[in-house]
Coordinates of C-alpha atoms in Angstrom, one line a residue:
Chain A
M1 CA 4.5 15.3 34.2
T2 CA 8.0 16.5 33.5
E3 CA 9.5 13.8 35.6
S4 CA 13.1 12.8 35.2
G5 CA 14.9 9.6 34.4
D6 CA 15.2 7.4 31.4
P7 CA 13.5 9.1 28.5
V8 CA 12.1 5.8 27.3
T9 CA 10.1 5.3 30.5
V10 CA 8.8 8.8 30.7
D11 CA 5.4 8.1 29.5
T12 CA 4.8 5.3 31.9
H13 CA 4.1 7.6 34.8
P14 CA 2.5 10.6 33.3
N15 CA 0.9 11.7 36.5
T16 CA 3.9 12.3 38.6
P17 CA 3.3 15.7 40.3
P18 CA 5.5 18.5 39.1
M19 CA 7.2 18.7 42.5
G20 CA 8.9 15.5 41.9
E21 CA 10.9 16.8 39.1
Q22 CA 12.8 19.4 41.0
V23 CA 15.4 17.3 42.7
H24 CA 16.1 13.8 42.3
D25 CA 18.3 13.2 39.3
S26 CA 21.9 14.0 39.1
A27 CA 21.9 13.5 35.3
P28 CA 19.0 15.6 34.2
T29 CA 17.3 14.9 30.9
I30 CA 16.8 17.3 28.2
R31 CA 13.4 18.4 29.2
R32 CA 14.6 19.1 32.8
V33 CA 17.4 21.3 31.8
D34 CA 15.2 23.2 29.5
S35 CA 12.3 23.7 31.7
A36 CA 14.5 24.7 34.6
A37 CA 16.4 27.1 32.4
A38 CA 13.3 28.5 31.0
R39 CA 11.8 29.1 34.3
T40 CA 14.7 30.9 35.9
A41 CA 14.8 33.8 33.5
E42 CA 13.9 35.3 30.2
R43 CA 16.5 33.7 28.1
P44 CA 16.5 32.7 24.4
A45 CA 15.3 29.2 23.9
S46 CA 18.5 28.2 22.2
E47 CA 20.6 28.6 25.3
G48 CA 18.7 26.0 27.3
I49 CA 18.8 23.7 24.4
A50 CA 22.5 24.2 23.8
A51 CA 23.2 23.0 27.3
L52 CA 21.5 19.7 26.7
A53 CA 22.8 19.1 23.2
A54 CA 26.0 17.4 24.1
D55 CA 24.6 14.2 25.6
N56 CA 22.2 12.4 23.4
A57 CA 21.3 14.8 20.7
V58 CA 20.7 13.3 17.2
F59 CA 20.4 16.7 15.5
E60 CA 22.0 19.9 16.6
L61 CA 21.0 23.0 14.6
D62 CA 23.1 26.0 14.8
E63 CA 21.8 29.3 13.5
L64 CA 20.1 27.4 10.7
S65 CA 18.4 29.5 8.0
C66 CA 16.7 28.0 4.9
Y67 CA 16.3 30.0 1.8
Y68 CA 14.3 29.5 -1.4
G69 CA 16.1 31.8 -3.8
A70 CA 16.2 35.1 -2.1
F71 CA 13.3 34.3 0.2
R72 CA 14.3 33.2 3.7
A73 CA 11.8 30.7 4.9
V74 CA 13.4 29.8 8.2
R75 CA 15.6 32.1 10.2
D76 CA 18.4 31.4 12.7
I77 CA 17.2 28.3 14.3
S78 CA 19.3 26.7 17.0
L79 CA 18.0 23.6 18.8
A80 CA 18.8 20.0 19.6
I81 CA 16.7 16.9 18.9
P82 CA 17.3 14.2 21.5
Q83 CA 17.5 10.5 20.7
N84 CA 14.5 8.1 21.2
Q85 CA 12.1 11.0 21.8
I86 CA 9.3 12.3 19.9
T87 CA 9.9 16.0 19.1
A88 CA 6.9 17.9 17.7
I89 CA 7.3 21.1 15.7
I90 CA 4.2 23.3 15.9
G91 CA 3.4 26.7 14.5
P92 CA 1.1 28.6 12.2
S93 CA 0.8 27.8 8.5
G94 CA 3.7 29.0 6.4
C95 CA 6.1 29.4 9.3
G96 CA 8.6 27.0 7.8
K97 CA 7.9 23.9 9.8
S98 CA 8.0 21.6 6.8
T99 CA 11.0 23.4 5.3
L100 CA 12.8 22.9 8.6
L101 CA 11.9 19.2 8.7
R102 CA 13.0 18.7 5.2
S103 CA 16.3 20.3 5.8
F104 CA 17.0 17.4 8.3
N105 CA 17.3 14.8 5.6
R106 CA 18.3 17.1 2.7
M107 CA 14.9 16.7 1.1
N108 CA 15.1 20.4 0.2
D109 CA 18.0 19.6 -2.1
L110 CA 15.3 18.5 -4.6
V111 CA 14.2 22.1 -4.9
D112 CA 16.7 23.8 -7.2
T113 CA 16.7 27.2 -5.5
A114 CA 16.8 25.9 -1.9
R115 CA 19.9 26.5 0.2
I116 CA 20.8 26.9 3.9
T117 CA 23.2 28.8 6.0
G118 CA 24.2 27.7 9.5
S119 CA 24.6 24.1 10.2
I120 CA 22.8 20.9 11.0
R121 CA 24.9 18.3 12.8
Y122 CA 23.7 14.7 12.8
H123 CA 25.5 12.8 15.6
G124 CA 28.0 15.5 15.3
V125 CA 28.5 15.3 11.6
D126 CA 27.6 18.4 9.5
L127 CA 24.9 17.1 7.1
Y128 CA 25.7 19.8 4.6
A129 CA 29.5 19.4 4.5
D130 CA 31.2 18.7 1.2
G131 CA 31.2 15.1 0.3
I132 CA 28.1 14.2 2.3
D133 CA 25.8 12.1 0.0
P134 CA 22.2 13.1 0.4
V135 CA 21.2 9.6 -0.6
E136 CA 23.1 8.1 2.3
V137 CA 21.6 10.8 4.6
R138 CA 18.1 9.8 3.6
R139 CA 18.8 6.1 4.2
R140 CA 19.4 7.0 7.8
I141 CA 16.8 9.7 8.2
G142 CA 13.6 8.4 6.8
M143 CA 10.5 10.4 6.0
V144 CA 6.7 10.0 6.2
F145 CA 4.8 12.6 4.2
Q146 CA 1.7 14.6 4.7
K147 CA -0.4 12.8 2.2
P148 CA 0.0 9.0 2.2
N149 CA 2.1 8.4 -0.9
P150 CA 2.5 4.6 -1.5
F151 CA 4.1 3.7 -4.7
P152 CA 1.6 2.4 -7.3
K153 CA 3.0 -1.0 -6.7
S154 CA 2.2 -4.0 -4.5
I155 CA 2.3 -3.7 -0.8
Y156 CA 5.2 -6.0 -0.8
D157 CA 7.2 -3.9 -3.3
N158 CA 6.4 -0.7 -1.4
V159 CA 8.2 -2.0 1.6
A160 CA 10.9 -3.9 -0.3
F161 CA 11.9 -1.0 -2.5
G162 CA 14.1 0.9 0.0
P163 CA 16.0 -2.2 1.2
R164 CA 16.5 -3.3 -2.5
V165 CA 18.1 0.0 -3.5
A166 CA 20.2 -0.1 -0.3
G167 CA 21.5 -3.4 -1.5
F168 CA 19.8 -5.6 1.2
R169 CA 20.9 -9.2 0.7
G170 CA 19.0 -11.0 3.5
D171 CA 15.6 -12.5 3.7
M172 CA 13.4 -9.9 2.0
D173 CA 10.1 -11.7 3.0
Q174 CA 11.2 -11.6 6.6
L175 CA 12.1 -8.0 6.4
V176 CA 8.8 -7.0 4.8
E177 CA 6.9 -8.9 7.4
S178 CA 8.8 -7.4 10.3
S179 CA 8.5 -3.9 8.9
L180 CA 4.8 -4.3 8.4
R181 CA 4.4 -5.7 11.9
R182 CA 6.3 -2.8 13.4
A183 CA 4.0 -0.5 11.5
A184 CA 1.0 -2.3 13.0
L185 CA -0.2 -3.2 9.5
W186 CA 0.8 -6.9 9.1
D187 CA -2.5 -8.5 10.3
E188 CA -4.5 -6.4 7.9
V189 CA -2.4 -7.0 4.8
K190 CA -0.7 -10.4 5.3
D191 CA -3.1 -12.1 2.9
K192 CA -2.8 -9.5 0.1
L193 CA 0.8 -8.5 0.0
R194 CA 0.7 -8.6 -3.8
S195 CA -2.3 -6.3 -4.1
P196 CA -1.6 -2.6 -4.8
G197 CA -0.7 -0.4 -1.9
T198 CA -2.9 2.3 -3.3
A199 CA -6.0 0.2 -2.7
L200 CA -5.7 0.4 1.0
S201 CA -7.6 2.9 3.2
G202 CA -5.9 6.3 3.9
G203 CA -4.8 5.2 7.4
Q204 CA -3.5 1.9 6.2
Q205 CA -1.6 3.7 3.4
Q206 CA 0.0 5.9 5.9
R207 CA 1.0 2.9 8.0
L208 CA 2.4 1.3 4.9
C209 CA 4.4 4.4 4.3
I210 CA 5.7 4.1 7.9
A211 CA 6.6 0.4 7.2
R212 CA 8.4 1.5 4.0
A213 CA 10.3 4.1 6.0
I214 CA 11.4 1.7 8.7
A215 CA 12.3 -1.1 6.3
V216 CA 15.6 0.6 5.6
E217 CA 16.4 0.5 9.3
P218 CA 16.8 4.3 9.7
D219 CA 17.9 6.0 12.8
V220 CA 15.4 8.9 12.6
I221 CA 11.9 9.1 11.2
L222 CA 10.7 12.6 10.1
M223 CA 6.9 12.9 9.9
D224 CA 5.4 15.9 8.0
E225 CA 1.9 16.2 9.3
P226 CA 1.4 12.5 8.9
C227 CA -2.2 12.5 10.1
S228 CA -3.6 15.6 8.4
A229 CA -5.3 13.5 5.8
L230 CA -6.6 10.8 8.2
D231 CA -9.7 10.4 10.3
P232 CA -9.5 10.6 14.1
I233 CA -9.3 6.8 14.6
A234 CA -6.6 6.3 12.0
T235 CA -4.8 9.3 13.7
L236 CA -4.9 7.6 17.1
R237 CA -3.4 4.4 15.6
I238 CA -0.6 6.4 14.1
E239 CA 0.1 8.1 17.4
E240 CA 0.1 4.8 19.2
L241 CA 2.5 3.5 16.7
M242 CA 4.8 6.5 17.2
R243 CA 5.0 5.8 20.9
E244 CA 6.0 2.2 20.1
L245 CA 8.5 3.3 17.4
K246 CA 10.3 5.8 19.6
E247 CA 11.9 2.9 21.6
K248 CA 13.9 2.3 18.5
Y249 CA 13.8 5.5 16.5
T250 CA 14.1 9.2 17.0
I251 CA 10.9 10.8 15.7
V252 CA 10.5 14.4 14.6
I253 CA 6.9 15.3 13.7
V254 CA 5.5 18.5 12.2
T255 CA 1.9 18.9 13.1
H256 CA -0.9 21.4 12.8
N257 CA -2.9 19.6 15.4
M258 CA -2.0 20.8 18.9
Q259 CA -3.8 18.1 20.6
Q260 CA -1.7 15.7 18.7
A261 CA 1.5 17.5 19.7
A262 CA 0.3 17.5 23.3
R263 CA -0.8 13.8 23.3
A264 CA 2.0 12.3 21.3
S265 CA 5.3 14.2 21.8
D266 CA 7.9 14.4 24.5
L267 CA 9.3 17.8 23.3
T268 CA 7.7 20.6 21.5
A269 CA 9.3 23.3 19.5
F270 CA 7.1 26.3 18.6
L271 CA 7.8 28.3 15.5
T272 CA 6.2 31.4 14.3
M273 CA 6.6 33.9 11.5
G274 CA 8.4 37.2 11.8
D275 CA 7.5 40.3 9.9
D276 CA 9.9 39.2 7.2
R277 CA 7.7 36.0 6.8
A278 CA 10.6 33.9 7.9
G279 CA 9.9 31.3 10.6
Y280 CA 11.9 31.4 13.8
L281 CA 11.9 29.4 17.0
V282 CA 10.0 31.0 19.8
E283 CA 10.7 28.3 22.3
M284 CA 11.3 24.6 22.7
G285 CA 10.9 22.5 25.7
A286 CA 9.2 19.5 27.3
T287 CA 5.7 19.2 25.8
D288 CA 4.0 19.5 29.2
E289 CA 5.9 22.6 29.9
I290 CA 5.1 24.2 26.6
F291 CA 1.4 23.4 26.9
T292 CA 0.9 24.2 30.6
R293 CA 3.5 26.9 31.3
P294 CA 4.7 28.5 28.1
Q295 CA 7.4 31.0 28.6
H296 CA 6.4 33.3 25.8
Q297 CA 3.2 35.1 25.2
L298 CA 3.3 34.1 21.5
T299 CA 3.3 30.4 22.5
E300 CA 0.5 30.9 24.9
D301 CA -1.6 32.8 22.3
Y302 CA -1.0 30.0 19.8
I303 CA -1.8 27.0 22.0
T304 CA -4.8 28.6 23.4
G305 CA -6.1 29.3 20.0
R306 CA -5.9 33.1 20.1
F307 CA -4.1 33.2 16.8
G308 CA -2.7 30.9 14.1
Chain B
M1 CA -50.7 44.0 6.5
T2 CA -51.5 40.8 8.1
A3 CA -49.2 37.9 8.3
P4 CA -51.2 35.5 6.0
V5 CA -51.3 38.0 3.2
Q6 CA -47.6 38.6 3.5
A7 CA -46.9 34.8 3.4
L8 CA -49.2 34.4 0.4
S9 CA -47.4 37.2 -1.6
A10 CA -44.0 35.8 -0.6
R11 CA -45.1 32.4 -1.9
G12 CA -46.3 34.0 -5.1
V13 CA -43.0 35.8 -5.6
V14 CA -41.1 32.6 -5.0
E15 CA -43.2 30.6 -7.3
R16 CA -42.9 33.2 -10.1
R17 CA -39.1 33.2 -9.7
L18 CA -38.9 29.5 -9.6
R19 CA -41.0 28.9 -12.7
S20 CA -39.1 28.8 -16.0
D21 CA -40.1 31.6 -18.4
G22 CA -39.6 29.5 -21.5
G23 CA -36.0 28.6 -20.8
D24 CA -32.6 29.7 -21.7
R25 CA -32.9 30.4 -25.4
L26 CA -29.3 31.6 -25.9
G27 CA -28.1 28.4 -24.3
L28 CA -30.2 26.3 -26.6
V29 CA -28.9 28.1 -29.7
L30 CA -25.4 27.6 -28.4
Q31 CA -26.0 23.9 -27.8
V32 CA -27.3 23.4 -31.4
A33 CA -24.4 25.3 -32.8
L34 CA -21.9 23.1 -30.9
L35 CA -23.7 20.0 -32.1
L36 CA -23.6 21.3 -35.7
S37 CA -19.9 21.9 -35.6
L38 CA -19.4 18.3 -34.4
L39 CA -21.7 17.0 -37.2
I40 CA -19.9 19.0 -39.8
S41 CA -16.4 17.8 -38.8
L42 CA -17.7 14.2 -38.7
G43 CA -19.5 14.7 -42.0
V44 CA -16.4 15.9 -43.8
L45 CA -14.5 12.9 -42.5
V46 CA -17.2 10.4 -43.4
V47 CA -17.6 11.8 -46.9
L48 CA -13.8 11.7 -47.4
I49 CA -13.4 8.2 -46.2
G50 CA -16.5 7.0 -47.9
D51 CA -15.5 8.5 -51.2
I52 CA -12.0 6.9 -51.0
V53 CA -13.3 3.5 -49.9
V54 CA -15.9 3.4 -52.7
R55 CA -13.3 4.4 -55.3
S56 CA -10.9 1.7 -54.1
L57 CA -13.5 -1.0 -54.1
P58 CA -12.8 -2.2 -57.7
V59 CA -9.2 -2.8 -56.9
F60 CA -9.9 -4.7 -53.7
A61 CA -12.7 -6.6 -55.4
E62 CA -10.6 -7.7 -58.4
R63 CA -7.2 -8.4 -57.1
P64 CA -6.7 -7.7 -53.3
V65 CA -3.7 -10.1 -52.9
D66 CA -2.1 -9.1 -56.1
F67 CA -2.4 -5.4 -55.3
L68 CA -0.8 -5.8 -51.9
G69 CA 1.8 -8.2 -53.1
S70 CA 2.9 -6.7 -56.5
A71 CA 5.7 -4.3 -57.3
L72 CA 5.2 -0.9 -58.8
S73 CA 4.4 -0.8 -62.4
S74 CA 3.4 1.7 -65.0
R75 CA 0.7 -0.6 -66.2
P76 CA -2.3 -0.2 -63.9
A77 CA -3.4 -3.8 -64.2
R78 CA -0.1 -5.0 -62.7
A79 CA 0.7 -2.2 -60.3
G80 CA 0.9 -3.0 -56.6
I81 CA 2.2 -1.4 -53.4
L82 CA 4.4 -4.1 -51.9
Q83 CA 7.4 -1.9 -52.2
G84 CA 5.6 1.0 -50.6
I85 CA 4.6 -1.1 -47.6
L86 CA 8.1 -2.4 -47.2
G87 CA 9.6 1.0 -47.6
S88 CA 7.2 2.6 -45.1
V89 CA 7.7 -0.2 -42.5
L90 CA 11.5 0.1 -42.8
L91 CA 11.3 3.9 -42.5
M92 CA 9.1 3.5 -39.4
G93 CA 11.7 1.1 -38.0
F94 CA 14.4 3.7 -38.5
V95 CA 12.3 6.3 -36.7
A96 CA 11.5 4.0 -33.9
A97 CA 15.1 3.0 -33.4
L98 CA 16.4 6.6 -33.6
A99 CA 13.8 9.0 -32.5
L100 CA 12.3 7.1 -29.6
P101 CA 15.5 6.5 -27.5
L102 CA 16.9 9.9 -28.3
G103 CA 13.6 11.7 -27.7
I104 CA 12.8 9.9 -24.5
G105 CA 16.3 10.3 -23.2
A106 CA 16.3 14.0 -23.9
A107 CA 13.0 14.4 -22.2
V108 CA 14.1 12.5 -19.1
Y109 CA 17.2 14.7 -18.9
L110 CA 15.2 17.9 -19.3
E111 CA 12.5 17.0 -16.8
E112 CA 14.4 15.0 -14.2
Y113 CA 18.0 16.2 -14.2
A114 CA 18.3 19.7 -15.7
R115 CA 17.9 22.5 -13.3
D116 CA 15.2 25.0 -14.1
T117 CA 17.5 27.6 -15.5
R118 CA 16.9 30.2 -18.2
A119 CA 18.8 28.0 -20.7
A120 CA 16.6 25.0 -19.9
R121 CA 13.5 27.0 -20.4
L122 CA 14.8 28.4 -23.7
I123 CA 15.5 24.8 -24.9
R124 CA 12.0 23.7 -23.9
T125 CA 10.4 26.6 -25.8
N126 CA 12.4 25.9 -28.8
I127 CA 11.6 22.2 -28.9
R128 CA 7.9 23.3 -28.9
N129 CA 8.6 25.5 -31.8
L130 CA 10.4 22.8 -33.6
A131 CA 7.4 20.6 -33.3
G132 CA 5.4 23.2 -35.2
V133 CA 7.9 23.6 -38.1
P134 CA 6.3 22.4 -41.4
A135 CA 7.4 19.0 -42.5
I136 CA 8.7 20.3 -45.8
V137 CA 11.3 22.3 -43.9
Y138 CA 12.5 19.0 -42.4
G139 CA 12.6 17.7 -45.9
L140 CA 14.9 20.5 -46.9
L141 CA 17.1 19.9 -43.9
G142 CA 17.3 16.2 -44.7
L143 CA 18.2 17.0 -48.3
A144 CA 20.9 19.4 -47.2
V145 CA 22.4 17.4 -44.3
F146 CA 21.7 13.7 -44.8
V147 CA 21.5 13.5 -48.6
S148 CA 24.2 16.0 -49.5
S149 CA 26.6 16.8 -46.6
L150 CA 26.7 13.4 -45.1
G151 CA 26.7 11.9 -48.6
L152 CA 24.0 9.3 -47.9
G153 CA 22.3 10.1 -51.2
R154 CA 18.6 9.6 -51.9
T155 CA 18.4 6.5 -49.8
L156 CA 16.1 5.0 -47.3
V157 CA 18.7 5.7 -44.6
A158 CA 18.6 9.4 -45.4
G159 CA 14.8 9.3 -45.5
G160 CA 14.6 7.5 -42.1
L161 CA 17.0 10.0 -40.5
T162 CA 14.9 12.9 -41.9
L163 CA 11.7 11.4 -40.5
A164 CA 13.4 10.7 -37.2
V165 CA 14.4 14.3 -36.9
L166 CA 10.9 15.3 -37.8
V167 CA 9.2 13.4 -35.0
L168 CA 11.9 14.0 -32.4
P169 CA 10.5 17.2 -31.0
V170 CA 7.0 15.5 -30.7
V171 CA 8.6 12.6 -28.9
V172 CA 10.4 14.9 -26.5
I173 CA 7.2 17.0 -25.8
T174 CA 4.9 14.0 -25.2
T175 CA 7.5 12.3 -23.0
S176 CA 8.0 15.5 -21.1
E177 CA 4.4 15.9 -20.5
A178 CA 4.0 12.3 -19.4
L179 CA 6.9 12.8 -16.9
R180 CA 5.5 16.0 -15.6
A181 CA 2.2 14.2 -14.9
V182 CA 4.0 11.9 -12.4
P183 CA 3.0 13.1 -9.0
A184 CA 5.9 14.8 -7.1
T185 CA 4.9 12.7 -4.0
I186 CA 6.1 9.5 -5.8
R187 CA 9.5 11.0 -6.4
E188 CA 9.7 12.3 -2.8
A189 CA 8.7 8.8 -1.5
A190 CA 11.5 7.2 -3.4
F191 CA 14.1 9.8 -2.5
G192 CA 12.8 9.5 1.1
V193 CA 13.8 5.9 1.4
G194 CA 17.3 6.6 0.0
A195 CA 16.9 6.0 -3.7
T196 CA 19.2 7.7 -6.0
R197 CA 17.9 9.9 -8.8
W198 CA 18.3 7.1 -11.4
E199 CA 16.7 4.5 -9.1
T200 CA 13.8 6.8 -8.6
I201 CA 13.4 7.4 -12.3
R202 CA 13.8 3.8 -13.3
S203 CA 11.6 2.2 -10.7
H204 CA 8.9 4.7 -10.3
V205 CA 8.9 7.7 -12.6
L206 CA 9.3 5.8 -15.9
P207 CA 6.8 3.0 -15.1
Y208 CA 4.3 5.6 -14.0
A209 CA 4.8 7.7 -17.1
A210 CA 5.0 4.7 -19.5
P211 CA 1.4 4.7 -20.7
G212 CA 1.7 8.4 -21.6
I213 CA 5.1 8.0 -23.2
L214 CA 4.0 5.0 -25.2
T215 CA 0.9 6.6 -26.5
G216 CA 2.6 9.8 -27.5
T217 CA 5.6 8.1 -29.2
I218 CA 3.5 5.6 -31.1
L219 CA 1.3 8.4 -32.3
S220 CA 4.4 10.1 -33.5
L221 CA 5.4 6.9 -35.4
A222 CA 2.0 7.0 -37.1
R223 CA 2.7 10.6 -38.1
A224 CA 6.1 9.6 -39.6
F225 CA 4.3 6.8 -41.5
G226 CA 1.9 9.1 -43.1
E227 CA 4.3 12.0 -43.8
T228 CA 4.8 12.7 -47.5
A229 CA 6.4 16.1 -48.1
P230 CA 9.9 15.4 -46.5
L231 CA 10.1 12.1 -48.3
L232 CA 9.5 13.8 -51.6
M233 CA 12.4 16.2 -50.8
V234 CA 14.8 13.4 -49.8
G235 CA 14.1 11.3 -52.8
A236 CA 11.6 8.5 -52.0
I237 CA 9.8 9.4 -55.2
A238 CA 12.9 8.6 -57.2
G239 CA 12.4 5.0 -57.6
T240 CA 11.6 1.6 -56.3
F241 CA 13.7 -1.0 -54.7
T242 CA 16.1 -2.6 -57.1
S243 CA 15.8 -5.8 -55.0
T244 CA 14.3 -6.8 -51.7
A245 CA 17.6 -7.8 -50.2
I246 CA 18.0 -5.7 -47.1
G247 CA 21.3 -4.1 -48.1
D248 CA 19.9 -3.0 -51.5
M249 CA 16.8 -1.6 -49.8
L250 CA 18.9 0.6 -47.5
T251 CA 21.4 1.8 -50.0
G252 CA 19.5 1.9 -53.3
S253 CA 16.5 3.8 -54.4
Y254 CA 13.3 3.4 -52.4
T255 CA 9.7 4.4 -52.1
A256 CA 7.1 4.6 -49.4
L257 CA 3.3 4.4 -49.3
P258 CA 2.6 8.1 -49.1
T259 CA 4.9 8.8 -52.0
I260 CA 3.2 6.1 -54.1
V261 CA -0.1 7.8 -53.4
Y262 CA 1.4 11.1 -54.5
S263 CA 2.9 9.8 -57.7
W264 CA -0.2 7.7 -58.7
S265 CA -2.5 10.7 -58.2
G266 CA -0.5 12.4 -60.9
Q267 CA -0.8 9.6 -63.4
P268 CA -2.9 10.3 -66.5
Q269 CA -4.5 6.9 -66.8
D270 CA -8.0 6.6 -65.3
E271 CA -7.3 3.2 -63.7
F272 CA -4.8 4.9 -61.4
R273 CA -7.7 6.7 -59.6
A274 CA -8.9 3.5 -58.1
L275 CA -5.3 2.4 -57.4
T276 CA -4.6 5.7 -55.6
A277 CA -7.7 5.3 -53.5
A278 CA -6.8 1.7 -52.7
A279 CA -3.3 2.8 -51.6
I280 CA -4.8 5.5 -49.4
V281 CA -7.1 2.9 -47.8
V282 CA -4.1 0.7 -47.0
L283 CA -2.2 3.7 -45.6
M284 CA -5.1 4.6 -43.4
V285 CA -5.6 1.1 -42.2
V286 CA -2.0 0.8 -41.2
I287 CA -2.2 4.2 -39.3
L288 CA -5.4 3.0 -37.6
L289 CA -3.6 -0.2 -36.6
V290 CA -0.7 1.7 -35.2
N291 CA -3.0 4.0 -33.2
A292 CA -5.0 1.1 -32.0
S293 CA -1.9 -0.6 -30.8
A294 CA -1.0 2.6 -28.9
I295 CA -4.4 2.5 -27.1
L296 CA -4.1 -1.2 -26.4
L297 CA -0.6 -0.8 -24.9
R298 CA -1.8 2.1 -22.8
N299 CA -4.7 0.2 -21.5
R300 CA -2.6 -2.8 -20.7
Y301 CA -0.2 -0.6 -18.6
D302 CA -3.1 1.1 -16.9
R303 CA -4.8 -2.1 -16.0
K304 CA -1.9 -3.1 -13.8
W305 CA -3.4 -1.0 -11.1

């Protein structure tokens, strides 16, 4: 399954035998480099990742630690998130997945005591450098939350709020429609755009939140367990949607659901908690590799359900 | 033992356990006690209101319009509360214009902008304490600061400022609580699409908190309307309006409904008993109307979704 080539087309031939991957591409993709590196020796996950960072990485994390006051929630994470891919972050509860995700768009700034050490570069720019405006960061790096959280306003206003505050001057009706279409919600709500977003079902609300996130034309969409409050059918719809969206956006998803990570993501990062209760990266690689040939015992224990 | 016997005795045990043995007596006693406390509180209120309404009936029966529309007078047959109503409404206007924006602004800053430092917590605690300070103390403060130091004299302006300071902590507290009841997820959602702090507050936090803020602040207005002690300190008792021109009302001597009630209740003539009761009824009706408007406003905002 870890075939090479254009990342966008990866999912179109999921049954390519593993042999195929060994040779035929002179410009290996992220997952190739990583899996190859991982297989050759026992090496820290970060090295393999560092090698692939240069090319099409949206985020590059270097020794990132996140703190709440004196408590270190996430420890020394180095990894790269490639463009137009779905990267899943998995790991046991409390290992800092959400904290890590929220550091990507400076959402943690809202917590008074939160701070980081190390760096996160976004297209090469240090997100935490002086003079970086978190509001501008969040316009480019959108977020979908664990519990669907539409504004208690109309469906239309839910989608239009982001573009409005961003100073959008074009045809708002058009933008609302296209955002709702891209979030696969348009047909269900086109006749009731003025009714409250909170009156929709849970799955519809979450798609509304996705429409709201993409209405500001972000570059990245962060999803923090977006399906944990949804039933399996709504979950599958969101996963389908994610696969469509990755053509245009880079998606990073935190999930508790390993089937979801396995089904929906291209890359998987596995975090766990150390004795100091700080989350750290155990390994990251192509999802197929992580789920079929994990390099670390911890990963294997987790994905096979032996702990976590 | 054979199986059927065992089954039978088991059934007997179960049945005995399941059957009530006359019930939960303590629970019943408690329920009655709770009901009694409700009835007693209600009873006191009903007696009080009933007594006052009955006493006031002669006044409302004989000259309802005249009573509401006449000026103060030492002759009971001519005394009315027009000036008290005017004074109280103006005072409430002052309070609304001063305490509401200041209090809501302070609460928004405390809840939305201030970091949760020791200083911020100290301020919050002290605002709570201020809300518990007796009204008479605010009267003394008003007398010292507004009447004397600022040289406003015993005017309606000084009285309005005093009442505004009196309800300010209550406005801050009720607004803070309304803001704290706004789910964090709504703020996150707004920040998540790139809204600034102020855009988040204006578009989502304040509208969501509006019913709570409105209810709390309007109730604090009602409190200011009924407050007597501080007004006595800052001179509302001193007199009546010299004229009903707005300038004179603000700078001259003034009065308010609660102070009229207070001064009439001390009059020797018997006729003033009925007049006092009638003034109380008017005061209560106004406060009821203010509270009702708070409820109406809240419902209107709630009904939006």
